[in-house]
Amino acid sequence: MRTYLVTGGAGFIGSNYIHYMFRKYNEEIRIINVDKLTYAGNLENLKSVEDRENYTFIKADICDAEAINKIFEENDIDRVVHFAAESHVDRSIKNPDVFVKTNVLGTLVMLNAAKASWEIGDNIYKEGKKFLHVSTDEVYGSLEDDGSFFYEDTPYDPHSPYSASKASSDMLVKSYMDTYKFPANITNTSNNYGPYQFPEKLIPLIINNALKGKNLPVYGDGKNVRDWLYVEDHAKGIDMVQEQGRLFETYNIGGHNEKQNIQIIHIILDTLNEMLDENDPRRANVSEKLITYVEDRKGHDRRYAIAPDKIKKEIGWYPETKFEDGIKKTIQWFFENEDWMENITSGDYQKYYEEMYE
Ligand code: NAD
Ligand code: TYD
């Protein structure tokens, strides 16, 4: 039975990945989820798996080398899937320090612990051990509105403290592959959306605010472009890269689904109107009048877009979920999980939101 060490599994993508993996492999794998439970980590995301015998949660900070080494000493880990990170650009602009600490130093701790546990000779590792570092397309910088794409060999050009910290962590992983032949892959992925996404990010924030009749904040002119990928397609891509990809390679995972932010907002409003029952009182809240242009994000990247050609050609992965379907599934999930949103927005996040948008 393969044992996975998943970091950041209580966050948005990590929890979707854990659900995906149990759906796919059921009893064939064991997952150890290591998460510090920052504001973004939520064990409610994993309620339906917590009683499984082949699932273990460990609360630990990836910067804590002693705690991480202990996990490797006590378990025969076959796969590391490293999600844990500070992930929100706006927070990185306000407080970059924790981004460097978790994203860079935390990744170093994970690399050292896996290397120490797996290395059996000089640059020789136990059979079949693999580390996958989950990263972002934001490391490549910003594209013009000219139809160009990010590829795996696009030079790194990060602009925000978030993307700079992720770029640094990618470089560390790369250096371990180049110097120590450490068995790893890097994936750089476009913007994800779907169930369990924390409502500081554009799509869940707009869904939540629209249902409550609160302003829909649009940064700048609203014409910045992101390439949206349904989170389950991402989870599948990660598994395919780890099992079928060539070791030491980077794979870009993209949605081929570019949209301006303002388009996303209009699609969400239209879809809410379509999906809400005639008699639902929330229907009266959903209105274009809520759209509010606010000050632009500092250093706001204009456009991200991935052409996922390499992963398609080598592994056969492609983004299966059409945006019209993915956004409906996401909205339906939020309809069915109002308590989840309530629990988040009644807590610390509310304070952050008030400060951020005051
Ligand atoms: P998230 O913020 O929802 O979750 C991050 C998780 O990491 C949380 O559970 C948090 O508690 C945990 N964590 C944070 N610091 C930690 C620490 N020091 N030790 C242990 N756990 C810690 O993030 P997400 O959106 O799920 O992103 C997951 C990964 O995917 C990140 O590495 C991110 O850079 C990358 N990524 C995200 C997107 C996206 O659209 N969300 C796109 C591309 C890549
Ligand atoms: P976000 O979800 O924070 O992801 P990222 O910055 O990693 O791409 O933001 C997506 C886009 O939406 C980005 O261009 C910023 C914009 N945005 C808004 O216009 N209003 C908002 O309230 C938020 C959170 C984001």
Short mmCIF file of C-alpha atoms and ligand atoms in Angstrom, two decimals:
data_model
loop_
_atom_site.label_atom_id
_atom_site.label_comp_id
_atom_site.label_asym_id
_atom_site.label_seq_id
_atom_site.Cartn_x
_atom_site.Cartn_y
_atom_site.Cartn_z
CA MET A 1 0.00 0.00 0.00
CA ARG A 2 1.42 3.39 -1.02
CA THR A 3 1.66 5.99 1.74
CA TYR A 4 1.17 9.65 0.85
CA LEU A 5 2.31 12.58 2.93
CA VAL A 6 0.11 15.50 1.89
CA THR A 7 1.01 18.93 3.26
CA GLY A 8 -1.67 21.62 3.45
CA GLY A 9 -4.43 19.04 3.01
CA ALA A 10 -6.90 21.07 5.06
CA GLY A 11 -6.80 23.92 2.54
CA PHE A 12 -8.76 24.37 -0.67
CA ILE A 13 -6.83 22.33 -3.22
CA GLY A 14 -5.30 19.92 -0.71
CA SER A 15 -8.70 18.84 0.63
CA ASN A 16 -10.11 18.41 -2.89
CA TYR A 17 -7.03 16.34 -3.75
CA ILE A 18 -7.53 14.09 -0.70
CA HIS A 19 -11.20 13.52 -1.64
CA TYR A 20 -10.19 12.79 -5.23
CA MET A 21 -7.50 10.32 -4.17
CA PHE A 22 -9.81 8.37 -1.84
CA ARG A 23 -12.48 8.27 -4.55
CA LYS A 24 -9.93 6.94 -7.01
CA TYR A 25 -7.84 4.58 -4.87
CA ASN A 26 -10.17 3.97 -1.90
CA GLU A 27 -8.43 1.38 0.34
CA GLU A 28 -5.36 1.03 -1.86
CA ILE A 29 -3.53 4.03 -0.41
CA ARG A 30 -2.88 5.63 2.96
CA ILE A 31 -2.84 9.42 3.37
CA ILE A 32 -1.17 11.37 6.16
CA ASN A 33 -2.28 14.98 6.06
CA VAL A 34 0.08 17.47 7.72
CA ASP A 35 -1.36 20.92 8.21
CA LYS A 36 -0.71 23.80 10.59
CA LEU A 37 -4.35 24.92 10.36
CA THR A 38 -3.74 28.57 9.63
CA TYR A 39 -6.79 30.76 8.90
CA ALA A 40 -6.98 28.91 5.54
CA GLY A 41 -6.91 25.39 6.95
CA ASN A 42 -10.29 23.94 7.81
CA LEU A 43 -10.83 20.38 9.03
CA GLU A 44 -14.50 20.69 8.14
CA ASN A 45 -13.31 20.19 4.54
CA LEU A 46 -12.32 16.64 5.47
CA LYS A 47 -15.21 15.54 7.66
CA SER A 48 -16.25 12.74 5.33
CA VAL A 49 -12.80 11.10 5.38
CA GLU A 50 -11.71 11.62 8.98
CA ASP A 51 -12.98 8.22 10.20
CA ARG A 52 -11.17 6.25 7.53
CA GLU A 53 -8.55 3.85 8.84
CA ASN A 54 -6.26 4.80 5.97
CA TYR A 55 -6.33 8.54 6.79
CA THR A 56 -4.37 10.36 9.51
CA PHE A 57 -4.29 14.04 10.33
CA ILE A 58 -1.23 15.55 12.02
CA LYS A 59 -1.25 19.17 13.10
CA ALA A 60 2.24 20.47 12.42
CA ASP A 61 4.08 23.41 10.90
CA ILE A 62 6.16 22.52 7.84
CA CYS A 63 8.82 24.93 9.17
CA ASP A 64 9.23 22.69 12.23
CA ALA A 65 12.02 20.36 11.06
CA GLU A 66 11.83 18.20 14.17
CA ALA A 67 8.11 17.50 13.73
CA ILE A 68 8.47 16.80 10.00
CA ASN A 69 11.50 14.52 10.45
CA LYS A 70 9.60 12.59 13.08
CA ILE A 71 6.75 11.92 10.63
CA PHE A 72 9.26 10.49 8.13
CA GLU A 73 10.94 8.41 10.86
CA GLU A 74 7.66 6.92 12.02
CA ASN A 75 6.16 6.24 8.59
CA ASP A 76 7.45 4.75 5.37
CA ILE A 77 6.41 7.59 3.07
CA ASP A 78 6.27 6.78 -0.65
CA ARG A 79 4.86 10.02 -2.04
CA VAL A 80 5.00 13.61 -0.85
CA VAL A 81 2.47 16.01 -2.36
CA HIS A 82 3.41 19.44 -1.10
CA PHE A 83 0.54 21.96 -1.11
CA ALA A 84 1.13 23.80 2.19
CA ALA A 85 1.70 27.48 1.55
CA GLU A 86 0.45 30.95 2.20
CA SER A 87 -1.57 31.42 -0.97
CA HIS A 88 -3.23 34.82 -1.16
CA VAL A 89 -1.56 37.63 -3.14
CA ASP A 90 -3.32 40.47 -1.26
CA ARG A 91 -2.15 39.12 2.09
CA SER A 92 1.40 38.82 0.73
CA ILE A 93 1.35 42.50 -0.18
CA LYS A 94 0.38 43.40 3.39
CA ASN A 95 2.66 40.91 5.15
CA PRO A 96 5.35 39.24 3.01
CA ASP A 97 7.34 37.73 5.90
CA VAL A 98 5.14 34.72 6.58
CA PHE A 99 5.12 33.93 2.85
CA VAL A 100 8.91 33.61 2.79
CA LYS A 101 8.89 31.62 6.00
CA THR A 102 6.25 29.04 5.03
CA ASN A 103 6.67 28.92 1.27
CA VAL A 104 10.47 29.01 1.08
CA LEU A 105 11.82 27.77 4.41
CA GLY A 106 8.94 25.31 4.86
CA THR A 107 9.67 23.80 1.43
CA LEU A 108 13.33 23.48 2.39
CA VAL A 109 12.35 21.57 5.53
CA MET A 110 10.16 19.22 3.46
CA LEU A 111 12.96 18.61 0.94
CA ASN A 112 15.55 17.93 3.65
CA ALA A 113 13.28 15.57 5.56
CA ALA A 114 12.33 13.57 2.45
CA LYS A 115 15.93 13.47 1.25
CA ALA A 116 17.25 12.28 4.63
CA SER A 117 14.61 9.57 4.80
CA TRP A 118 14.86 8.36 1.19
CA GLU A 119 18.60 8.62 0.37
CA ILE A 120 20.43 5.29 0.60
CA GLY A 121 23.73 6.28 -1.03
CA ASP A 122 25.28 9.33 -2.58
CA ASN A 123 22.45 10.72 -4.73
CA ILE A 124 20.76 7.29 -4.71
CA TYR A 125 17.25 6.91 -3.34
CA LYS A 126 14.99 4.11 -2.22
CA GLU A 127 13.04 2.68 -5.15
CA GLY A 128 9.89 4.50 -6.23
CA LYS A 129 9.94 7.44 -3.81
CA LYS A 130 8.57 10.68 -5.29
CA PHE A 131 8.05 14.30 -4.20
CA LEU A 132 5.63 16.60 -6.03
CA HIS A 133 5.86 20.34 -5.43
CA VAL A 134 2.62 22.17 -6.19
CA SER A 135 3.23 25.62 -7.59
CA THR A 136 1.58 28.38 -9.56
CA ASP A 137 1.73 29.97 -13.01
CA GLU A 138 2.20 33.33 -11.25
CA VAL A 139 5.97 32.62 -11.10
CA TYR A 140 6.11 33.38 -14.84
CA GLY A 141 4.95 36.97 -14.33
CA SER A 142 2.37 38.74 -16.44
CA LEU A 143 1.35 38.39 -20.10
CA GLU A 144 0.08 41.09 -22.46
CA ASP A 145 -3.37 40.74 -24.04
CA ASP A 146 -1.71 39.30 -27.14
CA GLY A 147 -2.66 35.61 -27.20
CA SER A 148 0.71 34.46 -25.82
CA PHE A 149 1.01 31.66 -23.23
CA PHE A 150 3.21 30.51 -20.39
CA TYR A 151 5.23 27.38 -21.20
CA GLU A 152 7.47 25.29 -18.96
CA ASP A 153 10.54 27.12 -20.29
CA THR A 154 9.11 30.63 -19.91
CA PRO A 155 11.61 32.57 -17.75
CA TYR A 156 10.53 33.23 -14.18
CA ASP A 157 9.49 36.84 -13.57
CA PRO A 158 7.45 36.99 -10.34
CA HIS A 159 6.01 40.32 -9.22
CA SER A 160 4.13 39.84 -5.95
CA PRO A 161 5.72 38.68 -2.70
CA TYR A 162 3.50 35.58 -3.05
CA SER A 163 4.75 34.67 -6.51
CA ALA A 164 8.34 35.55 -5.54
CA SER A 165 8.13 33.14 -2.60
CA LYS A 166 6.66 30.39 -4.79
CA ALA A 167 9.34 31.02 -7.44
CA SER A 168 12.01 30.70 -4.74
CA SER A 169 10.53 27.42 -3.54
CA ASP A 170 10.42 26.10 -7.12
CA MET A 171 14.09 26.99 -7.51
CA LEU A 172 14.94 25.13 -4.33
CA VAL A 173 13.16 22.01 -5.57
CA LYS A 174 14.93 22.37 -8.89
CA SER A 175 18.29 22.72 -7.15
CA TYR A 176 17.64 19.49 -5.20
CA MET A 177 16.80 17.69 -8.44
CA ASP A 178 19.89 19.06 -10.20
CA THR A 179 22.36 18.70 -7.32
CA TYR A 180 21.17 15.62 -5.47
CA LYS A 181 19.12 13.87 -8.20
CA PHE A 182 16.28 14.17 -5.70
CA PRO A 183 13.21 12.38 -7.21
CA ALA A 184 10.74 15.20 -7.72
CA ASN A 185 8.39 17.00 -10.07
CA ILE A 186 7.09 20.56 -10.09
CA THR A 187 3.64 21.50 -11.34
CA ASN A 188 2.70 25.10 -12.12
CA THR A 189 -1.03 25.59 -12.26
CA SER A 190 -3.43 28.34 -13.20
CA ASN A 191 -6.20 29.76 -10.95
CA ASN A 192 -8.35 27.03 -9.40
CA TYR A 193 -12.02 27.26 -8.43
CA GLY A 194 -14.48 24.82 -6.87
CA PRO A 195 -15.78 23.53 -3.52
CA TYR A 196 -14.04 24.50 -0.24
CA GLN A 197 -12.34 27.60 -1.66
CA PHE A 198 -11.77 30.22 0.99
CA PRO A 199 -13.89 33.33 0.31
CA GLU A 200 -10.94 35.72 0.11
CA LYS A 201 -10.43 34.53 -3.48
CA LEU A 202 -12.41 36.05 -6.34
CA ILE A 203 -14.97 33.35 -7.20
CA PRO A 204 -16.20 32.33 -3.72
CA LEU A 205 -16.07 35.95 -2.59
CA ILE A 206 -18.34 37.05 -5.43
CA ILE A 207 -20.77 34.13 -4.91
CA ASN A 208 -21.02 34.81 -1.20
CA ASN A 209 -21.35 38.60 -1.50
CA ALA A 210 -23.91 38.42 -4.30
CA LEU A 211 -26.13 36.06 -2.30
CA LYS A 212 -25.94 38.42 0.67
CA GLY A 213 -26.47 41.62 -1.35
CA LYS A 214 -22.99 42.92 -0.48
CA ASN A 215 -20.73 44.91 -2.81
CA LEU A 216 -18.76 42.99 -5.44
CA PRO A 217 -15.29 44.57 -5.37
CA VAL A 218 -13.57 44.80 -8.76
CA TYR A 219 -9.89 45.75 -8.70
CA GLY A 220 -8.83 48.37 -11.27
CA ASP A 221 -10.66 48.20 -14.60
CA GLY A 222 -11.79 44.58 -14.09
CA LYS A 223 -10.08 43.53 -17.31
CA ASN A 224 -7.26 41.49 -15.78
CA VAL A 225 -7.37 37.97 -17.16
CA ARG A 226 -7.01 34.70 -15.26
CA ASP A 227 -7.08 31.15 -16.66
CA TRP A 228 -9.60 29.21 -14.53
CA LEU A 229 -9.27 25.49 -13.82
CA TYR A 230 -11.80 23.32 -11.97
CA VAL A 231 -10.06 22.03 -8.86
CA GLU A 232 -10.92 18.37 -9.44
CA ASP A 233 -9.21 18.50 -12.83
CA HIS A 234 -6.16 19.86 -11.04
CA ALA A 235 -6.24 17.02 -8.48
CA LYS A 236 -6.39 14.51 -11.31
CA GLY A 237 -3.50 16.25 -13.09
CA ILE A 238 -1.31 16.09 -9.99
CA ASP A 239 -1.89 12.36 -9.62
CA MET A 240 -1.23 11.77 -13.33
CA VAL A 241 2.02 13.76 -13.24
CA GLN A 242 3.22 11.86 -10.19
CA GLU A 243 2.39 8.43 -11.62
CA GLN A 244 2.98 8.91 -15.33
CA GLY A 245 5.18 11.99 -15.68
CA ARG A 246 8.92 11.93 -16.24
CA LEU A 247 10.81 12.47 -13.02
CA PHE A 248 12.65 15.82 -12.67
CA GLU A 249 10.27 17.50 -15.12
CA THR A 250 8.03 20.52 -14.67
CA TYR A 251 4.46 20.32 -15.99
CA ASN A 252 2.14 23.29 -16.45
CA ILE A 253 -1.50 22.51 -15.65
CA GLY A 254 -3.90 25.05 -17.15
CA GLY A 255 -7.57 25.44 -17.83
CA HIS A 256 -7.45 26.87 -21.37
CA ASN A 257 -10.20 29.05 -19.99
CA GLU A 258 -9.24 32.71 -19.97
CA LYS A 259 -11.71 35.20 -18.58
CA GLN A 260 -11.55 38.83 -17.52
CA ASN A 261 -12.49 39.32 -13.87
CA ILE A 262 -15.53 41.38 -14.84
CA GLN A 263 -16.70 38.56 -17.14
CA ILE A 264 -16.41 36.12 -14.24
CA ILE A 265 -18.60 38.38 -12.12
CA HIS A 266 -21.27 38.64 -14.82
CA ILE A 267 -21.24 34.86 -15.35
CA ILE A 268 -21.68 34.29 -11.60
CA LEU A 269 -24.59 36.76 -11.42
CA ASP A 270 -26.30 35.19 -14.45
CA THR A 271 -25.75 31.66 -13.13
CA LEU A 272 -27.10 32.58 -9.69
CA ASN A 273 -30.21 34.04 -11.29
CA GLU A 274 -30.63 30.90 -13.35
CA MET A 275 -30.13 28.52 -10.44
CA LEU A 276 -31.98 30.26 -7.59
CA ASP A 277 -35.58 29.22 -7.14
CA GLU A 278 -38.24 31.86 -8.01
CA ASN A 279 -39.26 32.09 -4.34
CA ASP A 280 -35.76 32.15 -2.88
CA PRO A 281 -35.41 35.42 -0.91
CA ARG A 282 -31.71 35.65 -1.90
CA ARG A 283 -32.78 36.25 -5.49
CA ALA A 284 -33.62 39.85 -4.68
CA ASN A 285 -30.02 40.45 -3.57
CA VAL A 286 -28.38 39.28 -6.78
CA SER A 287 -27.87 42.39 -8.88
CA GLU A 288 -25.34 44.06 -11.18
CA LYS A 289 -25.80 47.16 -9.04
CA LEU A 290 -23.54 45.49 -6.47
CA ILE A 291 -20.52 45.73 -8.79
CA THR A 292 -18.13 48.24 -7.23
CA TYR A 293 -14.87 49.30 -8.80
CA VAL A 294 -12.22 49.68 -6.09
CA GLU A 295 -8.56 50.70 -5.99
CA ASP A 296 -6.35 48.39 -8.03
CA ARG A 297 -4.12 45.78 -6.42
CA LYS A 298 -0.50 46.99 -6.21
CA GLY A 299 1.61 45.44 -8.99
CA HIS A 300 -1.51 43.70 -10.35
CA ASP A 301 -0.49 41.14 -13.02
CA ARG A 302 -2.51 41.75 -16.17
CA ARG A 303 -2.94 38.33 -17.66
CA TYR A 304 -2.12 34.69 -16.93
CA ALA A 305 -2.59 31.90 -19.47
CA ILE A 306 -1.18 28.40 -19.75
CA ALA A 307 -1.09 26.27 -22.87
CA PRO A 308 -1.08 22.81 -21.24
CA ASP A 309 0.51 21.19 -24.32
CA LYS A 310 3.28 19.25 -22.58
CA ILE A 311 1.05 17.51 -20.04
CA LYS A 312 -1.48 16.69 -22.76
CA LYS A 313 1.12 15.28 -25.16
CA GLU A 314 3.14 13.31 -22.61
CA ILE A 315 0.49 12.20 -20.14
CA GLY A 316 -2.86 12.70 -21.83
CA TRP A 317 -4.23 15.13 -19.22
CA TYR A 318 -6.52 17.94 -20.35
CA PRO A 319 -8.97 20.22 -18.50
CA GLU A 320 -12.15 18.17 -18.68
CA THR A 321 -14.62 20.46 -16.94
CA LYS A 322 -16.10 23.25 -19.05
CA PHE A 323 -16.37 26.52 -17.15
CA GLU A 324 -20.17 26.66 -17.53
CA ASP A 325 -20.40 23.26 -15.81
CA GLY A 326 -17.68 23.89 -13.22
CA ILE A 327 -19.20 27.18 -12.08
CA LYS A 328 -22.64 25.54 -11.72
CA LYS A 329 -21.17 22.69 -9.66
CA THR A 330 -19.33 25.23 -7.51
CA ILE A 331 -22.43 27.37 -6.93
CA GLN A 332 -24.48 24.26 -6.18
CA TRP A 333 -21.86 23.23 -3.62
CA PHE A 334 -22.06 26.65 -1.95
CA PHE A 335 -25.90 26.39 -1.90
CA GLU A 336 -25.64 23.02 -0.16
CA ASN A 337 -22.95 24.12 2.28
CA GLU A 338 -24.19 27.42 3.63
CA ASP A 339 -23.00 26.44 7.13
CA TRP A 340 -19.46 26.01 5.86
CA MET A 341 -19.46 29.59 4.59
CA GLU A 342 -21.20 30.89 7.73
CA ASN A 343 -18.58 29.29 9.99
CA ILE A 344 -15.82 30.97 8.05
CA THR A 345 -17.34 34.39 7.57
CA SER A 346 -18.42 34.67 11.20
CA GLY A 347 -14.83 34.22 12.41
CA ASP A 348 -11.46 35.81 11.87
CA TYR A 349 -11.97 36.18 8.17
CA GLN A 350 -14.67 38.75 8.81
CA LYS A 351 -12.15 41.01 10.55
CA TYR A 352 -9.70 40.65 7.68
CA TYR A 353 -12.44 41.42 5.16
CA GLU A 354 -13.48 44.58 6.97
CA GLU A 355 -9.87 45.82 7.15
CA MET A 356 -9.13 44.95 3.55
CA TYR A 357 -12.15 46.59 2.00
CA GLU A 358 -12.65 49.47 4.43
P1 NAD B 1 -5.02 27.44 0.82
O1 NAD B 1 -4.54 28.76 1.35
O2 NAD B 1 -6.47 27.20 0.64
O3 NAD B 1 -4.47 26.27 1.77
C1 NAD B 1 -3.17 26.25 2.27
C2 NAD B 1 -3.11 25.18 3.36
O4 NAD B 1 -1.75 25.14 3.86
C3 NAD B 1 -4.01 25.49 4.57
O5 NAD B 1 -4.67 24.32 4.98
C4 NAD B 1 -3.03 25.96 5.64
O6 NAD B 1 -3.47 25.69 6.96
C5 NAD B 1 -1.78 25.17 5.28
N1 NAD B 1 -0.55 25.81 5.76
C6 NAD B 1 -0.20 27.11 5.61
N2 NAD B 1 0.98 27.33 6.22
C7 NAD B 1 1.39 26.14 6.73
C8 NAD B 1 2.53 25.73 7.48
N3 NAD B 1 3.49 26.59 7.80
N4 NAD B 1 2.62 24.43 7.84
C9 NAD B 1 1.65 23.53 7.53
N5 NAD B 1 0.53 23.89 6.85
C10 NAD B 1 0.41 25.17 6.46
O7 NAD B 1 -4.22 27.23 -0.54
P2 NAD B 1 -4.68 26.50 -1.87
O8 NAD B 1 -5.40 27.47 -2.72
O9 NAD B 1 -5.28 25.21 -1.53
O10 NAD B 1 -3.26 26.26 -2.55
C11 NAD B 1 -2.52 25.07 -2.30
C12 NAD B 1 -1.22 25.12 -3.08
O11 NAD B 1 -1.48 25.28 -4.48
C13 NAD B 1 -0.31 26.29 -2.69
O12 NAD B 1 1.01 25.83 -2.70
C14 NAD B 1 -0.56 27.31 -3.79
O13 NAD B 1 0.59 28.12 -3.99
C15 NAD B 1 -0.80 26.40 -4.99
N6 NAD B 1 -1.65 26.97 -6.04
C16 NAD B 1 -2.88 27.48 -5.76
C17 NAD B 1 -3.68 27.96 -6.80
C18 NAD B 1 -5.09 28.48 -6.54
O14 NAD B 1 -5.74 28.93 -7.47
N7 NAD B 1 -5.60 28.41 -5.33
C19 NAD B 1 -3.21 27.94 -8.11
C20 NAD B 1 -1.94 27.41 -8.36
C21 NAD B 1 -1.18 26.92 -7.33
P1 TYD B 2 -7.51 35.98 -6.65
O1 TYD B 2 -8.68 35.08 -6.55
O2 TYD B 2 -7.00 36.66 -5.42
O3 TYD B 2 -6.33 35.11 -7.33
P2 TYD B 2 -4.88 35.58 -7.92
O4 TYD B 2 -4.58 36.93 -7.43
O5 TYD B 2 -3.96 34.56 -7.32
O6 TYD B 2 -5.01 35.50 -9.40
O7 TYD B 2 -7.82 37.09 -7.72
C1 TYD B 2 -8.20 36.75 -9.04
C2 TYD B 2 -8.35 38.04 -9.83
O8 TYD B 2 -9.48 38.76 -9.31
C3 TYD B 2 -7.17 38.98 -9.69
O9 TYD B 2 -6.96 39.65 -10.94
C4 TYD B 2 -7.60 39.98 -8.64
C5 TYD B 2 -9.10 40.07 -8.86
N1 TYD B 2 -9.92 40.34 -7.66
C6 TYD B 2 -10.88 41.36 -7.69
O10 TYD B 2 -11.06 42.08 -8.70
N2 TYD B 2 -11.65 41.57 -6.56
C7 TYD B 2 -11.49 40.83 -5.43
O11 TYD B 2 -12.20 41.10 -4.41
C8 TYD B 2 -10.51 39.79 -5.41
C9 TYD B 2 -10.30 38.94 -4.20
C10 TYD B 2 -9.76 39.57 -6.57
#
